[in-house]
Structures are given as C-alpha cells and as structure tokens.
PDB file of C-alpha atoms in Angstrom:
ATOM      1  CA  MET Z  24      19.399  28.396   8.149  1.00 57.00           C
ATOM      2  CA  SER Z  25      20.579  29.927   4.761  1.00 60.00           C
ATOM      3  CA  LYS Z  26      18.415  29.498   1.587  1.00 65.00           C
ATOM      4  CA  THR Z  27      21.293  27.287   0.070  1.00 62.00           C
ATOM      5  CA  ALA Z  28      21.103  24.869   3.089  1.00 53.00           C
ATOM      6  CA  ILE Z  29      17.205  24.708   2.950  1.00 54.00           C
ATOM      7  CA  ALA Z  30      17.406  24.234  -0.809  1.00 54.00           C
ATOM      8  CA  SER Z  31      19.620  21.303  -0.417  1.00 52.00           C
ATOM      9  CA  LEU Z  32      17.230  19.620   1.955  1.00 53.00           C
ATOM     10  CA  THR Z  33      14.264  20.111  -0.250  1.00 55.00           C
ATOM     11  CA  PRO Z  34      13.293  16.741  -2.041  1.00 55.00           C
ATOM     12  CA  GLU Z  35      13.406  16.782  -5.730  1.00 54.00           C
ATOM     13  CA  THR Z  36      13.384  14.274  -8.629  1.00 53.00           C
ATOM     14  CA  SER Z  37      16.649  13.349  -9.990  1.00 52.00           C
ATOM     15  CA  LYS Z  38      18.323  15.896 -12.301  1.00 58.00           C
ATOM     16  CA  ASP Z  39      20.578  13.185 -13.677  1.00 60.00           C
ATOM     17  CA  ALA Z  40      19.640  11.381 -16.838  1.00 78.00           C
ATOM     18  CA  ILE Z  41      18.774   7.850 -15.983  1.00 81.00           C
ATOM     19  CA  HIS Z  42      19.866   5.314 -18.498  1.00 80.00           C
ATOM     20  CA  THR Z  43      18.532   1.962 -17.139  1.00 86.00           C
ATOM     21  CA  GLY Z  44      16.563   1.071 -20.330  1.00 87.00           C
ATOM     22  CA  LEU Z  45      13.223   2.318 -18.866  1.00 94.00           C
ATOM     23  CA  LYS Z  46      11.689   5.317 -20.789  1.00 94.00           C
ATOM     24  CA  ALA Z  47      11.192   8.541 -18.866  1.00 94.00           C
ATOM     25  CA  ALA Z  48       7.419   8.722 -19.685  1.00 95.00           C
ATOM     26  CA  TYR Z  49       7.014   5.027 -18.418  1.00 97.00           C
ATOM     27  CA  ARG Z  50       8.947   5.740 -15.239  1.00 96.00           C
ATOM     28  CA  LYS Z  51       6.641   8.781 -14.545  1.00 96.00           C
ATOM     29  CA  GLU Z  52       3.547   6.745 -15.213  1.00 97.00           C
ATOM     30  CA  ILE Z  53       4.487   3.779 -13.081  1.00 97.00           C
ATOM     31  CA  ALA Z  54       5.690   6.059 -10.287  1.00 96.00           C
ATOM     32  CA  ASN Z  55       2.222   7.660 -10.380  1.00 95.00           C
ATOM     33  CA  ASP Z  56       0.675   4.105 -10.156  1.00 97.00           C
ATOM     34  CA  LEU Z  57       2.929   3.092  -7.359  1.00 97.00           C
ATOM     35  CA  SER Z  58       2.049   6.419  -5.484  1.00 94.00           C
ATOM     36  CA  SER Z  59      -1.595   5.350  -5.616  1.00 94.00           C
ATOM     37  CA  ILE Z  60      -0.670   1.852  -4.474  1.00 95.00           C
ATOM     38  CA  LEU Z  61       1.338   3.374  -1.652  1.00 95.00           C
ATOM     39  CA  ALA Z  62      -1.613   5.383  -0.661  1.00 91.00           C
ATOM     40  CA  ALA Z  63      -3.960   2.477  -0.624  1.00 92.00           C
ATOM     41  CA  THR Z  64      -1.351   0.351   1.375  1.00 95.00           C
ATOM     42  CA  TYR Z  65      -1.307   3.104   4.029  1.00 91.00           C
ATOM     43  CA  ARG Z  66      -5.158   3.145   4.051  1.00 91.00           C
ATOM     44  CA  LEU Z  67      -5.358  -0.687   4.517  1.00 95.00           C
ATOM     45  CA  THR Z  68      -2.497  -0.365   7.246  1.00 95.00           C
ATOM     46  CA  ILE Z  69      -4.612   2.142   9.076  1.00 92.00           C
ATOM     47  CA  LYS Z  70      -7.963   0.200   8.750  1.00 92.00           C
ATOM     48  CA  SER Z  71      -6.179  -3.016   9.801  1.00 95.00           C
ATOM     49  CA  HIS Z  72      -4.779  -1.377  12.816  1.00 94.00           C
ATOM     50  CA  VAL Z  73      -8.058   0.214  13.825  1.00 92.00           C
ATOM     51  CA  TYR Z  74      -9.878  -3.168  13.422  1.00 93.00           C
ATOM     52  CA  HIS Z  75      -7.094  -4.902  15.508  1.00 94.00           C
ATOM     53  CA  TRP Z  76      -7.795  -2.399  18.307  1.00 92.00           C
ATOM     54  CA  ASN Z  77     -11.645  -2.586  18.052  1.00 91.00           C
ATOM     55  CA  VAL Z  78     -12.619  -6.082  17.085  1.00 92.00           C
ATOM     56  CA  VAL Z  79     -14.902  -7.801  19.537  1.00 91.00           C
ATOM     57  CA  GLY Z  80     -16.719 -11.135  19.796  1.00 88.00           C
ATOM     58  CA  PRO Z  81     -16.107 -14.834  19.630  1.00 89.00           C
ATOM     59  CA  VAL Z  82     -13.401 -14.539  16.880  1.00 89.00           C
ATOM     60  CA  PHE Z  83     -11.694 -11.613  18.689  1.00 91.00           C
ATOM     61  CA  LYS Z  84      -8.300 -13.418  19.128  1.00 93.00           C
ATOM     62  CA  SER Z  85      -7.997 -14.675  15.602  1.00 92.00           C
ATOM     63  CA  ILE Z  86      -8.937 -11.363  13.925  1.00 94.00           C
ATOM     64  CA  HIS Z  87      -6.897  -9.448  16.605  1.00 95.00           C
ATOM     65  CA  ASP Z  88      -3.739 -11.638  15.786  1.00 96.00           C
ATOM     66  CA  LEU Z  89      -4.361 -11.667  12.026  1.00 96.00           C
ATOM     67  CA  THR Z  90      -4.714  -7.913  11.663  1.00 96.00           C
ATOM     68  CA  GLU Z  91      -1.616  -7.249  13.659  1.00 97.00           C
ATOM     69  CA  GLU Z  92       0.339  -9.674  11.298  1.00 97.00           C
ATOM     70  CA  HIS Z  93      -1.142  -7.713   8.383  1.00 97.00           C
ATOM     71  CA  TYR Z  94      -0.529  -4.170   9.515  1.00 97.00           C
ATOM     72  CA  ASN Z  95       2.938  -4.797  10.328  1.00 98.00           C
ATOM     73  CA  ALA Z  96       3.664  -6.389   6.898  1.00 98.00           C
ATOM     74  CA  LEU Z  97       1.812  -3.570   5.071  1.00 98.00           C
ATOM     75  CA  PHE Z  98       3.783  -0.835   6.878  1.00 97.00           C
ATOM     76  CA  GLU Z  99       7.030  -2.635   5.885  1.00 98.00           C
ATOM     77  CA  ALA Z 100       5.633  -2.668   2.365  1.00 97.00           C
ATOM     78  CA  THR Z 101       5.099   1.068   2.301  1.00 96.00           C
ATOM     79  CA  ASP Z 102       8.880   1.483   2.541  1.00 96.00           C
ATOM     80  CA  ILE Z 103       9.500  -0.936  -0.269  1.00 98.00           C
ATOM     81  CA  ILE Z 104       6.943   0.730  -2.539  1.00 97.00           C
ATOM     82  CA  ALA Z 105       8.248   4.289  -1.765  1.00 96.00           C
ATOM     83  CA  GLU Z 106      11.935   3.174  -2.315  1.00 97.00           C
ATOM     84  CA  ARG Z 107      10.879   1.791  -5.803  1.00 98.00           C
ATOM     85  CA  ILE Z 108       9.386   5.125  -6.687  1.00 97.00           C
ATOM     86  CA  ARG Z 109      12.621   6.838  -5.689  1.00 95.00           C
ATOM     87  CA  ALA Z 110      14.688   4.401  -7.684  1.00 96.00           C
ATOM     88  CA  LEU Z 111      12.522   5.106 -10.741  1.00 96.00           C
ATOM     89  CA  GLY Z 112      13.821   8.861 -10.257  1.00 94.00           C
ATOM     90  CA  HIS Z 113      10.580  10.309  -8.831  1.00 94.00           C
ATOM     91  CA  LEU Z 114       9.425  11.417  -5.521  1.00 92.00           C
ATOM     92  CA  ALA Z 115       7.302   9.344  -3.198  1.00 89.00           C
ATOM     93  CA  PRO Z 116       4.514  11.624  -1.815  1.00 81.00           C
ATOM     94  CA  VAL Z 117       6.184  14.298   0.260  1.00 65.00           C
ATOM     95  CA  ARG Z 118       3.529  16.942   0.781  1.00 58.00           C
ATOM     96  CA  PHE Z 119       0.919  16.799   3.636  1.00 55.00           C
ATOM     97  CA  ALA Z 120      -1.708  17.270   1.036  1.00 60.00           C
ATOM     98  CA  MET Z 121      -0.549  14.064  -0.789  1.00 54.00           C
ATOM     99  CA  THR Z 122      -0.896  12.172   2.394  1.00 55.00           C
ATOM    100  CA  GLU Z 123      -4.563  12.870   2.604  1.00 58.00           C
ATOM    101  CA  THR Z 124      -5.241   9.881   0.458  1.00 56.00           C
ATOM    102  CA  PHE Z 125      -3.482   7.825   2.968  1.00 54.00           C
ATOM    103  CA  ALA Z 126      -6.399   7.945   5.476  1.00 54.00           C
ATOM    104  CA  PRO Z 127      -9.661   6.116   5.058  1.00 58.00           C
ATOM    105  CA  ALA Z 128     -11.895   8.269   2.878  1.00 56.00           C
ATOM    106  CA  LYS Z 129     -14.452   9.180   5.578  1.00 52.00           C
ATOM    107  CA  GLY Z 130     -14.809   8.584   9.257  1.00 53.00           C
ATOM    108  CA  ASP Z 131     -17.567   5.968   8.823  1.00 51.00           C
ATOM    109  CA  ASP Z 132     -15.132   3.728   6.861  1.00 57.00           C
ATOM    110  CA  VAL Z 133     -13.803   2.432  10.279  1.00 57.00           C
ATOM    111  CA  ASP Z 134     -16.660   2.909  12.466  1.00 60.00           C
ATOM    112  CA  GLN Z 135     -17.478   0.196  15.085  1.00 63.00           C
ATOM    113  CA  GLY Z 136     -19.072  -2.650  13.224  1.00 78.00           C
ATOM    114  CA  SER Z 137     -19.348  -6.272  13.742  1.00 88.00           C
ATOM    115  CA  ALA Z 138     -16.171  -8.421  13.452  1.00 90.00           C
ATOM    116  CA  HIS Z 139     -17.790  -9.966  10.236  1.00 91.00           C
ATOM    117  CA  ASP Z 140     -18.138  -6.557   8.919  1.00 92.00           C
ATOM    118  CA  MET Z 141     -14.563  -5.551   9.617  1.00 93.00           C
ATOM    119  CA  VAL Z 142     -13.283  -8.618   7.955  1.00 94.00           C
ATOM    120  CA  ASN Z 143     -15.553  -8.155   4.926  1.00 94.00           C
ATOM    121  CA  ASP Z 144     -14.282  -4.461   4.616  1.00 94.00           C
ATOM    122  CA  LEU Z 145     -10.672  -5.590   4.808  1.00 96.00           C
ATOM    123  CA  ILE Z 146     -11.458  -8.341   2.170  1.00 97.00           C
ATOM    124  CA  ALA Z 147     -12.877  -5.594  -0.109  1.00 96.00           C
ATOM    125  CA  GLU Z 148      -9.835  -3.450   0.394  1.00 96.00           C
ATOM    126  CA  HIS Z 149      -7.340  -6.293  -0.333  1.00 97.00           C
ATOM    127  CA  GLU Z 150      -9.231  -7.305  -3.359  1.00 98.00           C
ATOM    128  CA  GLN Z 151      -8.928  -3.737  -4.670  1.00 97.00           C
ATOM    129  CA  ALA Z 152      -5.265  -3.779  -3.864  1.00 97.00           C
ATOM    130  CA  VAL Z 153      -4.925  -6.984  -5.926  1.00 98.00           C
ATOM    131  CA  ARG Z 154      -6.642  -5.561  -8.759  1.00 98.00           C
ATOM    132  CA  ASP Z 155      -4.611  -2.335  -8.848  1.00 98.00           C
ATOM    133  CA  MET Z 156      -1.357  -4.169  -8.430  1.00 98.00           C
ATOM    134  CA  ARG Z 157      -2.088  -6.749 -11.076  1.00 98.00           C
ATOM    135  CA  LYS Z 158      -2.721  -3.941 -13.623  1.00 98.00           C
ATOM    136  CA  ALA Z 159       0.472  -2.047 -12.584  1.00 98.00           C
ATOM    137  CA  ALA Z 160       2.396  -5.355 -12.640  1.00 98.00           C
ATOM    138  CA  ALA Z 161       1.269  -6.101 -16.190  1.00 98.00           C
ATOM    139  CA  LYS Z 162       2.194  -2.535 -17.181  1.00 98.00           C
ATOM    140  CA  ALA Z 163       5.610  -3.125 -15.649  1.00 98.00           C
ATOM    141  CA  GLY Z 164       6.141  -6.445 -17.498  1.00 97.00           C
ATOM    142  CA  ASP Z 165       5.164  -4.837 -20.827  1.00 98.00           C
ATOM    143  CA  ASN Z 166       7.848  -2.340 -20.335  1.00 97.00           C
ATOM    144  CA  ASP Z 167      10.581  -4.792 -19.210  1.00 97.00           C
ATOM    145  CA  ASP Z 168      10.576  -3.323 -15.766  1.00 98.00           C
ATOM    146  CA  MET Z 169      11.339  -6.579 -13.969  1.00 98.00           C
ATOM    147  CA  VAL Z 170      12.151  -5.114 -10.705  1.00 98.00           C
ATOM    148  CA  THR Z 171       8.797  -3.282 -10.264  1.00 98.00           C
ATOM    149  CA  GLU Z 172       6.974  -6.444 -11.697  1.00 98.00           C
ATOM    150  CA  ASP Z 173       8.845  -8.631  -9.217  1.00 98.00           C
ATOM    151  CA  MET Z 174       8.097  -6.216  -6.343  1.00 98.00           C
ATOM    152  CA  LEU Z 175       4.370  -6.186  -7.113  1.00 98.00           C
ATOM    153  CA  THR Z 176       4.303  -9.963  -7.706  1.00 98.00           C
ATOM    154  CA  ALA Z 177       5.578 -10.245  -4.063  1.00 98.00           C
ATOM    155  CA  ARG Z 178       3.004  -7.734  -2.811  1.00 98.00           C
ATOM    156  CA  LEU Z 179       0.261  -9.691  -4.716  1.00 98.00           C
ATOM    157  CA  THR Z 180       1.373 -12.845  -2.959  1.00 98.00           C
ATOM    158  CA  PHE Z 181       0.890 -11.218   0.501  1.00 98.00           C
ATOM    159  CA  HIS Z 182      -2.622  -9.810  -0.503  1.00 98.00           C
ATOM    160  CA  GLU Z 183      -3.804 -13.056  -1.993  1.00 98.00           C
ATOM    161  CA  LYS Z 184      -2.658 -14.911   1.180  1.00 98.00           C
ATOM    162  CA  ALA Z 185      -4.278 -12.332   3.316  1.00 98.00           C
ATOM    163  CA  LEU Z 186      -7.598 -12.732   1.443  1.00 98.00           C
ATOM    164  CA  TRP Z 187      -7.552 -16.488   1.842  1.00 97.00           C
ATOM    165  CA  MET Z 188      -6.972 -16.080   5.690  1.00 96.00           C
ATOM    166  CA  LEU Z 189      -9.687 -13.255   6.003  1.00 97.00           C
ATOM    167  CA  ARG Z 190     -12.186 -15.377   4.120  1.00 96.00           C
ATOM    168  CA  ALA Z 191     -11.355 -18.520   6.295  1.00 95.00           C
ATOM    169  CA  VAL Z 192     -12.197 -16.283   9.385  1.00 91.00           C
ATOM    170  CA  VAL Z 193     -15.702 -15.542   8.207  1.00 87.00           C
ATOM    171  CA  ALA Z 194     -16.498 -18.870   6.399  1.00 87.00           C
ATOM    172  CA  GLN Z 195     -19.646 -20.362   7.594  1.00 75.00           C
TER     173      GLN Z 195
END
C-alpha cells in the first residue's frame, strides 16, 4: 500500500476550522474529559461482564440479569461518547496504549468475591462515574454545549438508576 493511501487511513483531528460557537480550547478540554469518561465506561462494562459470568449464591439470577442489562447499555454508551468526542473535532482514543485505561486497574479488581462484594464494587464504580459526569456536564453547561450536557444527563440518568437497582439488590 502506498504512503498516500496509508496516510489517508490514519485518524487525525479535523483540520477544518469548526465554527459551532464552542471555543477550540473548551472543545479540547471537554474531549479529554469525555475520553476519561469513555475509559471509565469501558472499565465498568468489563467489570459488569466479569461479574455477570462469575456471580454465585442466592441472588445469582437477579445480579446475573441486572449486570447483563448494564453491560449492554454501557457498551452502547461507549459509541455515543466516542462519537461526541469526534463531533467536537477530536479523536476518540485510537492507540492501544490509550486503551490500557479501559481495563480494570489490576487483576484483583475483579477477583472472585462474594455477590455482595461484587455489587458493592459496581456501586463504587457507578458513583465515581456519576461524580465525573456531573462535573463534565456542569462544564458543558457553563460553555453553552447543550449537546454534551444533554448526552451526559442521559448517561447520569442511567447510572443513577443502576445505583438504585444495585443498592436494592444488597439492601438488608
């Protein structure tokens, strides 16, 4: 393949000036925030999937079904988040090194634990996602970026409902 053909396939940020009313510096900053949110969403997708496979005990069925619902919704959200980064004129993470942040931080993050431990771990991950998204949504609102703010509001709605359901599973 020629160098020109290869170069044409290499992802890059938009060279065109973007005149949508959002400042370039803001778009870069929110794209970085969204890239972190994307990585966290992938981590949560993976954890939810691993726990889906490995949960045991009397609440197996409810956690198994709930985590399946969650990892499917989370995986769908990754595309929405990545496409927003692209619409802002920046690249979604494209290098393998960037994707290292997608996996749980260390192997013991998803070790076989009790169903209660698994759910509590998912609760902690969803709570962190809510905090990060709330902060990014506020920044988007402050910069008149209604599209990003609206997308994050929808994601927050999912995570807060997930938290309610996960807490209900482990309530005593």
